PDB file of C-alpha atoms in Angstrom:
ATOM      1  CA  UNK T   1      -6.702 -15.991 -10.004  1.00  0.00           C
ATOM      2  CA  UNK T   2      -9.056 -13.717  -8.202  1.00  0.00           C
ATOM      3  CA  UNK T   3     -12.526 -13.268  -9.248  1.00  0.00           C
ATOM      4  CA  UNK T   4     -14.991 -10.596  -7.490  1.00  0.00           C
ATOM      5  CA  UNK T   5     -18.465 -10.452  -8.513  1.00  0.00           C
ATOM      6  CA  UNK T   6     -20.549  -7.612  -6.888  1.00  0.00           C
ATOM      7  CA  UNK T   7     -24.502  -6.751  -7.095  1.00  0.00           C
ATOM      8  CA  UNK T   8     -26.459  -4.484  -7.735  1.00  0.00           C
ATOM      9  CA  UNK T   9     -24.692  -2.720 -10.331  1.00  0.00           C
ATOM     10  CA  UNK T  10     -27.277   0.109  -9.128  1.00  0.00           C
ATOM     11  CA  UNK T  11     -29.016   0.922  -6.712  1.00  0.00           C
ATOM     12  CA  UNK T  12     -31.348   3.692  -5.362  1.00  0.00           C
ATOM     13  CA  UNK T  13     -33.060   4.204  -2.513  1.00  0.00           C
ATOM     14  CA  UNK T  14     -34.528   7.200  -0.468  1.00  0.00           C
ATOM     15  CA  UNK T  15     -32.968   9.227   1.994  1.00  0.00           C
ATOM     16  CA  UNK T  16     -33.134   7.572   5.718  1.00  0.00           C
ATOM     17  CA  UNK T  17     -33.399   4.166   3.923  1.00  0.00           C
ATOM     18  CA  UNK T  18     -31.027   1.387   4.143  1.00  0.00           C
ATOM     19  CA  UNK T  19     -28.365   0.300   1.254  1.00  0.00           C
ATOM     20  CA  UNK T  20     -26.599  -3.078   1.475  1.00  0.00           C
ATOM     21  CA  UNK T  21     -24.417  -3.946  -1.300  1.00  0.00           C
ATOM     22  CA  UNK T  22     -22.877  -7.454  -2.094  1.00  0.00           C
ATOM     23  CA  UNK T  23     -19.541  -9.634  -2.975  1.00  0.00           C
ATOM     24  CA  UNK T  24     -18.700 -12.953  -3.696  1.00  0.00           C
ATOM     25  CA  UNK T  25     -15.050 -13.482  -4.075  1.00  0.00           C
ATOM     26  CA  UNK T  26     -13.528 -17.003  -5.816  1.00  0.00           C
ATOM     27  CA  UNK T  27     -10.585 -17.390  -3.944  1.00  0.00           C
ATOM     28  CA  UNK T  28     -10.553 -19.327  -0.349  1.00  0.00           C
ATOM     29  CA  UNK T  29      -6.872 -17.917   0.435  1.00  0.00           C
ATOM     30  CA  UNK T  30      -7.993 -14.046   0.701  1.00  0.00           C
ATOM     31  CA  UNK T  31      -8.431 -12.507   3.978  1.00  0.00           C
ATOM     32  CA  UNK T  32      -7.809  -8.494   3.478  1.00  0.00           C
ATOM     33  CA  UNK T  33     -11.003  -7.172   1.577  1.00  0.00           C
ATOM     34  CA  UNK T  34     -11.510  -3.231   1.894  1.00  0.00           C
ATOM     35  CA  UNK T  35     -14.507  -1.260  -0.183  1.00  0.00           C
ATOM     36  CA  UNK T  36     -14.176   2.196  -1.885  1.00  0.00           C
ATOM     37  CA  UNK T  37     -16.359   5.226  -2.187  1.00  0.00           C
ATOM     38  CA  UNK T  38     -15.748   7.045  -5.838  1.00  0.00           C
ATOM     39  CA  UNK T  39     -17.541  10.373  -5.778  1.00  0.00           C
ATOM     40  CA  UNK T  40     -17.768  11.833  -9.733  1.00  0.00           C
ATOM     41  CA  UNK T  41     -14.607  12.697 -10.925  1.00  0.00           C
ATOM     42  CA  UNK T  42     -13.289  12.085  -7.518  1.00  0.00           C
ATOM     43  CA  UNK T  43     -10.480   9.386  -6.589  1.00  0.00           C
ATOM     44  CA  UNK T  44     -11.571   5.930  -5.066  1.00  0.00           C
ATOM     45  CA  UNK T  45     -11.038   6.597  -1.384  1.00  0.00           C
ATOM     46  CA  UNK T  46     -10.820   3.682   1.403  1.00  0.00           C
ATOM     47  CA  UNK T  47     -14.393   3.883   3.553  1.00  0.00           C
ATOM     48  CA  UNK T  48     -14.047   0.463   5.264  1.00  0.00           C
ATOM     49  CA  UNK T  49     -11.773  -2.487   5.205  1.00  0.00           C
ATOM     50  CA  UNK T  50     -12.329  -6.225   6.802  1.00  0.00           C
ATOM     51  CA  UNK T  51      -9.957  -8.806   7.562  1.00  0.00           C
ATOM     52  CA  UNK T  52     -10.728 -12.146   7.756  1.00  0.00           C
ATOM     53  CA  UNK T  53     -10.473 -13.213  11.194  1.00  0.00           C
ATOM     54  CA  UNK T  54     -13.565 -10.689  12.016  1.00  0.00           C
ATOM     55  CA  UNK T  55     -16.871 -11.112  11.036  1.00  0.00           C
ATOM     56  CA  UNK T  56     -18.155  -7.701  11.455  1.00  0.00           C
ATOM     57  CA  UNK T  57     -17.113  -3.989  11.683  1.00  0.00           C
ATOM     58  CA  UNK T  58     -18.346  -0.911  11.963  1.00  0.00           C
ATOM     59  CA  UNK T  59     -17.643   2.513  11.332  1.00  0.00           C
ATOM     60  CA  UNK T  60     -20.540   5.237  12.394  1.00  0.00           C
ATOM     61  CA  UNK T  61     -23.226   4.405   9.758  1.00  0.00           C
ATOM     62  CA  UNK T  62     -21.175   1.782   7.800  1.00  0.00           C
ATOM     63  CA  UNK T  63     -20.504  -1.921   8.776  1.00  0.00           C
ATOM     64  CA  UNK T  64     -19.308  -4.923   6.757  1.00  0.00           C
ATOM     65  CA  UNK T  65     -19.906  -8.643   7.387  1.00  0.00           C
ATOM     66  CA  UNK T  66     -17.529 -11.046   6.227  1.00  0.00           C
ATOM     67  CA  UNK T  67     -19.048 -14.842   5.717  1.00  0.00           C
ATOM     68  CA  UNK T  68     -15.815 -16.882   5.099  1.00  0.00           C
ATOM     69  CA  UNK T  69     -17.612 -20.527   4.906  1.00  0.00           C
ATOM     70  CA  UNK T  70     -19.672 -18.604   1.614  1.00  0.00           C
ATOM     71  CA  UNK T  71     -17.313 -16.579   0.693  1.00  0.00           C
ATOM     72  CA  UNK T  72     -19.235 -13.774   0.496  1.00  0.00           C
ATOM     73  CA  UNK T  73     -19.008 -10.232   2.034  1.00  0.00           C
ATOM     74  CA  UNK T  74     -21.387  -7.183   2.290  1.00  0.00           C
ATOM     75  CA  UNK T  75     -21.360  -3.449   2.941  1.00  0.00           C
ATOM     76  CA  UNK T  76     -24.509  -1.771   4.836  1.00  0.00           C
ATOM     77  CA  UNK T  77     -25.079   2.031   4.754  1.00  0.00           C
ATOM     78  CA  UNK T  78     -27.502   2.877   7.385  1.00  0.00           C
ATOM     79  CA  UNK T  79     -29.801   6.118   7.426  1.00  0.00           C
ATOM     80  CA  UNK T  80     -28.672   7.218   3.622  1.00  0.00           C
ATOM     81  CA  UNK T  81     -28.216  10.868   2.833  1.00  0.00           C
ATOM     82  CA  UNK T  82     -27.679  12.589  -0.495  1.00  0.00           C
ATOM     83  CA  UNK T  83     -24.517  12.203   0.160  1.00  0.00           C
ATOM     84  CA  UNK T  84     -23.385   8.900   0.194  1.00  0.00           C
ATOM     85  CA  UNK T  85     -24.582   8.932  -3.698  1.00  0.00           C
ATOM     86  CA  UNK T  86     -21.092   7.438  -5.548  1.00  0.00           C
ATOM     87  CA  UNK T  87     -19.871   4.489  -7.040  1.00  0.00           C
ATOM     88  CA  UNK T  88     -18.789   1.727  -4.393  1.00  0.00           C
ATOM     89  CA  UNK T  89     -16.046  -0.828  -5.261  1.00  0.00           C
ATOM     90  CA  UNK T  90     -15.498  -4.185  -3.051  1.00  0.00           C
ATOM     91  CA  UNK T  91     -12.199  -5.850  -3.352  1.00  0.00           C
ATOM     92  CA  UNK T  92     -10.224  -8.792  -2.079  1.00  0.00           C
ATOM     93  CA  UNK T  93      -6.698  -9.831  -1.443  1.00  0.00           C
ATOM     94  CA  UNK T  94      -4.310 -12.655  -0.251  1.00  0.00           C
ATOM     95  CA  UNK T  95      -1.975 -11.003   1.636  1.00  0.00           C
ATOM     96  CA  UNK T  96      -0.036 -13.923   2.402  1.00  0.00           C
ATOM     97  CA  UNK T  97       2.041 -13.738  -1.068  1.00  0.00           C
ATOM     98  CA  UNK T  98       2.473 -11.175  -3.800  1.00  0.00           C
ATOM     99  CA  UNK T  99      -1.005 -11.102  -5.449  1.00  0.00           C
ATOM    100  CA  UNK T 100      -2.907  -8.037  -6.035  1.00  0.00           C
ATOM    101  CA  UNK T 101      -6.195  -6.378  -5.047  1.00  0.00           C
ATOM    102  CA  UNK T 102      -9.313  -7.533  -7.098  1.00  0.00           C
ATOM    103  CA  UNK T 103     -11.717  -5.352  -7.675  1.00  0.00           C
ATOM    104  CA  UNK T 104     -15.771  -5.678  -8.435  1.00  0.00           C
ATOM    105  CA  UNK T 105     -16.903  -3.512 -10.600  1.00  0.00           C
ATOM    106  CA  UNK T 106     -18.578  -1.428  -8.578  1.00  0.00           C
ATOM    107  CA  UNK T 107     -22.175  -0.168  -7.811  1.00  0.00           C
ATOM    108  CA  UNK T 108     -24.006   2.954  -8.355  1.00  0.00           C
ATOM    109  CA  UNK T 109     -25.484   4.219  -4.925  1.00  0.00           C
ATOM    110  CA  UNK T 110     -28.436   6.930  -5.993  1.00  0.00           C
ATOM    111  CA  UNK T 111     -29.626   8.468  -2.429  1.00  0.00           C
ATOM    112  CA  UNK T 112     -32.541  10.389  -3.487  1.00  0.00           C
ATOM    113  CA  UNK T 113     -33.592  13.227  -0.976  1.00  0.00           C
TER     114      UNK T 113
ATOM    115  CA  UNK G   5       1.571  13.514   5.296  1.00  0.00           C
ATOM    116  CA  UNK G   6       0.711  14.480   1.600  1.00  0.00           C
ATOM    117  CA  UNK G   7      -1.426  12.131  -1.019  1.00  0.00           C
ATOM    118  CA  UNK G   8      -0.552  10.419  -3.639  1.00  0.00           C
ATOM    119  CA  UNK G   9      -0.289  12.752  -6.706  1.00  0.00           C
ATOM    120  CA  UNK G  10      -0.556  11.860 -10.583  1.00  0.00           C
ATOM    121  CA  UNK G  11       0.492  14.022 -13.620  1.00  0.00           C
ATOM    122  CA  UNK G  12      -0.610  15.340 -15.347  1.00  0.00           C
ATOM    123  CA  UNK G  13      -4.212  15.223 -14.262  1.00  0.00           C
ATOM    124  CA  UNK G  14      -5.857  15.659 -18.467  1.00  0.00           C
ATOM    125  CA  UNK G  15      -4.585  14.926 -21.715  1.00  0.00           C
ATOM    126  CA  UNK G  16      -5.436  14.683 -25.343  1.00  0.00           C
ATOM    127  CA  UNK G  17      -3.674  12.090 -27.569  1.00  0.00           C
ATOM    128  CA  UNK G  18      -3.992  11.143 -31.550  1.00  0.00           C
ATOM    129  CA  UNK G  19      -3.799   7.402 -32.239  1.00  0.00           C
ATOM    130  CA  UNK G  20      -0.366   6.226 -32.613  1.00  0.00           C
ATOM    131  CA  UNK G  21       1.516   8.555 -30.447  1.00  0.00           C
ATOM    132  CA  UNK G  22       2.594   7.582 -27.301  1.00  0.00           C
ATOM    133  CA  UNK G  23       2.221   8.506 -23.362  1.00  0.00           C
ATOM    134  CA  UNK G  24       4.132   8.797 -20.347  1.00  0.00           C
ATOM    135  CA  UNK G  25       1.861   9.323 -17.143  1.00  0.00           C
ATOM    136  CA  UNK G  26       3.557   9.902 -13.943  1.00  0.00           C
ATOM    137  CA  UNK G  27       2.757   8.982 -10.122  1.00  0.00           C
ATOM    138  CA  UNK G  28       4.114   9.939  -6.657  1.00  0.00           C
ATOM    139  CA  UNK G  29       3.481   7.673  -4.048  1.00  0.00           C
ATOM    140  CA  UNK G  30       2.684   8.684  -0.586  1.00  0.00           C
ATOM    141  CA  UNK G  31       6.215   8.965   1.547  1.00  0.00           C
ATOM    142  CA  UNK G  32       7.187   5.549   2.597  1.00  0.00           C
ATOM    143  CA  UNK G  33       5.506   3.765   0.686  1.00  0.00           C
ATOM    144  CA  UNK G  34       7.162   1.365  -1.596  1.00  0.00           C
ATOM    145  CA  UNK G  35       4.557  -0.183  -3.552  1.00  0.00           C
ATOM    146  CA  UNK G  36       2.733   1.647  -6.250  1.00  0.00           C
ATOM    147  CA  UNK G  37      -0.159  -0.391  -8.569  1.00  0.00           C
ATOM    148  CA  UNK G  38      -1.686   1.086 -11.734  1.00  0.00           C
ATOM    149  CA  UNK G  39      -5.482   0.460 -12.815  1.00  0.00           C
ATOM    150  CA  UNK G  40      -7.074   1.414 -16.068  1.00  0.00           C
ATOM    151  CA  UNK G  41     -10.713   2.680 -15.230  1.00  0.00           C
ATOM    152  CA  UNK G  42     -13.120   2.779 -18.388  1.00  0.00           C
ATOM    153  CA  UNK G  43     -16.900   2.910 -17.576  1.00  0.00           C
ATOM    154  CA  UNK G  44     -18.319  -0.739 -17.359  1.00  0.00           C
ATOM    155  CA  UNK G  45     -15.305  -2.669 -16.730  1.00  0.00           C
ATOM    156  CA  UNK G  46     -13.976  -1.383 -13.606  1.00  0.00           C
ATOM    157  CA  UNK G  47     -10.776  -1.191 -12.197  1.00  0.00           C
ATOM    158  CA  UNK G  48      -8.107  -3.412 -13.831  1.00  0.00           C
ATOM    159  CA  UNK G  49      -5.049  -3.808 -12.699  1.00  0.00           C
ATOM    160  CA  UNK G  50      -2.477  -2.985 -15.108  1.00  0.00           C
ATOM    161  CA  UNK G  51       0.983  -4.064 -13.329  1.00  0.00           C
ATOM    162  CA  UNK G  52       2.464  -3.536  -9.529  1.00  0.00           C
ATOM    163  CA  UNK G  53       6.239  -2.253  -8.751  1.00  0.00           C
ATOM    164  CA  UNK G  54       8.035  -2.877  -5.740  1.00  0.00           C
ATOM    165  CA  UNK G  55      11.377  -1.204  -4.689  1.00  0.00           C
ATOM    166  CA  UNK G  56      11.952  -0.590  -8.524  1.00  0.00           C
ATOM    167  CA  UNK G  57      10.658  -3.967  -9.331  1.00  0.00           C
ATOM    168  CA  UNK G  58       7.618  -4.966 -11.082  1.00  0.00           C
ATOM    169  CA  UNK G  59       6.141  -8.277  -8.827  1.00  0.00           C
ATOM    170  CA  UNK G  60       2.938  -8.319 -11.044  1.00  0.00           C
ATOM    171  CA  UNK G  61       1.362  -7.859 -14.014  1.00  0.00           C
ATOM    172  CA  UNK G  62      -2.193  -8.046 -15.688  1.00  0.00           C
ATOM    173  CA  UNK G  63      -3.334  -8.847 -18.674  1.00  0.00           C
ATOM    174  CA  UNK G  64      -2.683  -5.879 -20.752  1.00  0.00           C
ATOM    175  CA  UNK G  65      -0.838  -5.850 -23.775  1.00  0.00           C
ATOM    176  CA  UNK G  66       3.220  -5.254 -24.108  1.00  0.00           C
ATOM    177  CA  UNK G  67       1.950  -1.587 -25.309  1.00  0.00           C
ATOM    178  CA  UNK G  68       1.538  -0.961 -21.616  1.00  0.00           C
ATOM    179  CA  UNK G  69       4.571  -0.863 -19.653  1.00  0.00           C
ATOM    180  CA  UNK G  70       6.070   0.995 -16.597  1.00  0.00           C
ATOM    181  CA  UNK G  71       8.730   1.693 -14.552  1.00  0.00           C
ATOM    182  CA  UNK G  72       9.885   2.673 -10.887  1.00  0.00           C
ATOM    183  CA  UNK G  73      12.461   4.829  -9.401  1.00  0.00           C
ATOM    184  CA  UNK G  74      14.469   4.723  -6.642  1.00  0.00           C
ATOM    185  CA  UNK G  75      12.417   7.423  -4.619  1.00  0.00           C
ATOM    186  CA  UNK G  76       9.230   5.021  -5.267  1.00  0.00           C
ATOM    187  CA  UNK G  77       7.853   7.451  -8.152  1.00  0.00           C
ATOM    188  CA  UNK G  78       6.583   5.115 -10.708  1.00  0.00           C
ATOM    189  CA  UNK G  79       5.937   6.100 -14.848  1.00  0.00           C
ATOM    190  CA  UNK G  80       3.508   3.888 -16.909  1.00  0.00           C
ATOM    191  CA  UNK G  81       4.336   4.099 -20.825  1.00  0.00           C
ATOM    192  CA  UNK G  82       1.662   3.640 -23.498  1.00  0.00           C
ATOM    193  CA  UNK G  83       2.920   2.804 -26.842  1.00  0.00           C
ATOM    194  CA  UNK G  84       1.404   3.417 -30.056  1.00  0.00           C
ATOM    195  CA  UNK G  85      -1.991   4.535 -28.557  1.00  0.00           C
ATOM    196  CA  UNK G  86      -5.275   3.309 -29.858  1.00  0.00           C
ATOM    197  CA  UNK G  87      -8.902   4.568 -29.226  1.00  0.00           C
ATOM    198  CA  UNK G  88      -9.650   1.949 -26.723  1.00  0.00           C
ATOM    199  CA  UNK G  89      -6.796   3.009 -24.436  1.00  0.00           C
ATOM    200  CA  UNK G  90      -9.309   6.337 -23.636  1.00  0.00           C
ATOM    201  CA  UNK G  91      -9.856   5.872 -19.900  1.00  0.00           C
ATOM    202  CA  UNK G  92      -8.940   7.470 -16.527  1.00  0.00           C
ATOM    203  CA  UNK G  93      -5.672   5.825 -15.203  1.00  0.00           C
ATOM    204  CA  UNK G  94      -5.292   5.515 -11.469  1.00  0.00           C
ATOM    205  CA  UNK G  95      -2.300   4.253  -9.692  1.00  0.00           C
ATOM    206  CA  UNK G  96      -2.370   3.827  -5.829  1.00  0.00           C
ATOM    207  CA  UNK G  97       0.555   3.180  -2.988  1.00  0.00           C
ATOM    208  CA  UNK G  98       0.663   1.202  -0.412  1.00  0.00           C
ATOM    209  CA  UNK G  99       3.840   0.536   2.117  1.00  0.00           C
ATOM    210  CA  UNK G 100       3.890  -3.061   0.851  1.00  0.00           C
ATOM    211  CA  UNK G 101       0.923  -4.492  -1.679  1.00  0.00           C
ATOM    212  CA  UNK G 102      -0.429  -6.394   0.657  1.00  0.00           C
ATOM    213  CA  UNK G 103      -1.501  -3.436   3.169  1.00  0.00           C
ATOM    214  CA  UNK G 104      -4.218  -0.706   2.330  1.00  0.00           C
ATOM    215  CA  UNK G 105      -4.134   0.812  -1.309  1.00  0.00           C
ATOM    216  CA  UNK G 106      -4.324   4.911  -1.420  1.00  0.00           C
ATOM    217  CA  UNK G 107      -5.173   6.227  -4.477  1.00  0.00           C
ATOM    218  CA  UNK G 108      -4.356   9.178  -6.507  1.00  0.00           C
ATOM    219  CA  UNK G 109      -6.086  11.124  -8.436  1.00  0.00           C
ATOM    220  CA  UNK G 110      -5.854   9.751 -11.723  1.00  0.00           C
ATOM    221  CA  UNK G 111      -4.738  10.901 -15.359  1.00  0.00           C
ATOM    222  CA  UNK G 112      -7.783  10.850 -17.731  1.00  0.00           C
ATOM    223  CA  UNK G 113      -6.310  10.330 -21.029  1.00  0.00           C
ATOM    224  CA  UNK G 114      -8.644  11.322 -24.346  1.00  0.00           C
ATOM    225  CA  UNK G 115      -7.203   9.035 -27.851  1.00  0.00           C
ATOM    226  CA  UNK G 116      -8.849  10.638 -30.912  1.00  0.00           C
TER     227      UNK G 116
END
């Protein structure tokens, strides 16, 4: 099956600065890998997803890079604020047959001001 | 259109009893996954129903079980609770599995 590592675990950085947070995903056939924001006591909500005949997206001050060939994928949060301090979750998928999502198990963004 | 919604949201269980945690999927969508969050390990993926079917399942023990109606609501069942099975369960809908996951807000269940 599936296997999703993701680093950091943590990660903390000052307000303005740059995060970038990382995947590596096991399984050649996936090509549907979204990420997840999960404020405290909050429900994991969708921020960004990639498919895997893009390279790149971008959403305001998010973006995701997809490297197929490494299989490897990465979120960047530009120009941090307070904010953005949750836990992030990368996941992967083959949506070409009945698997399920894989999650990593997630990072700690700390945005201090 | 409204969220996906879980019930009840808290609850307090003694070792041995059992559970019966509830979750209503957004409208139209047929697919609704449940995931046992504990801190550390993540999300895992407990099992997946589809049009009243269950298509997967993880590796949980046969304690864990579940169930989906014909409106898409979906039950999970724990059986003869232990302490380890303290954790916030989330389950999520999608219109099929393989298109973008919604979640709800989770029941955090407390074994003592």
């Amino acid at each position: 099956g599936e296997n999703v590592e993701q680093h950091p675990s943590t990660l903390s950085v000052q307000e303005g600065d740059s995060a970038v947070i990382k995947c590596t995903y096991s399984d050649s056939a996936s090509n549907y890998f979204p990420w997840y924001k999960q404020e405290l006591g909050k429900r994991p909500q969708l921020i960004i997803d990639i498919r895997s005949n893009v390279g790149e997206k971008k959403d305001q001050r998010i973006a995701v890079t997809l490297n197929k060939t490494a299989k490897h994928f990465s979120l960047h949060i530009t120009e941090t604020q307070p904010e953005d301090s949750a836990v992030y979750f990368c996941a992967a998928l083959d949506t070409s047959g009945y698997s399920t999502l894989t999650f990593g198990k997630g990072t700690m963004l700390l945005v201090s001001p | 259109k409204a969220g996906v919604t879980q019930t009840p949201r808290y609850l307090i269980k003694t070792r041995g009893q059992q559970v019966t945690l509830s979750c209503s999927p957004i409208s139209g969508h047929r697919s609704v996954s449940w995931y046992q969050q504990t801190p550390g390990q993540g999300l895992q993926f407990l099992f997946e129903y589809f049009s009243e079917t269950q298509r997967n399942k993880g590796n949980f023990p046969g304690r864990f079980s579940g169930r989906q109606f014909s409106n898409s609501r979906s039950e999970m069942n724990v059986s003869t609770l232990e302490l380890g099975d303290s954790a916030l369960y989330l389950c999520a809908s999608s219109l099929n599995s393989q298109e973008t996951q919604y979640f709800g807000p989770g029941t955090r269940l407390l074994v003592l």
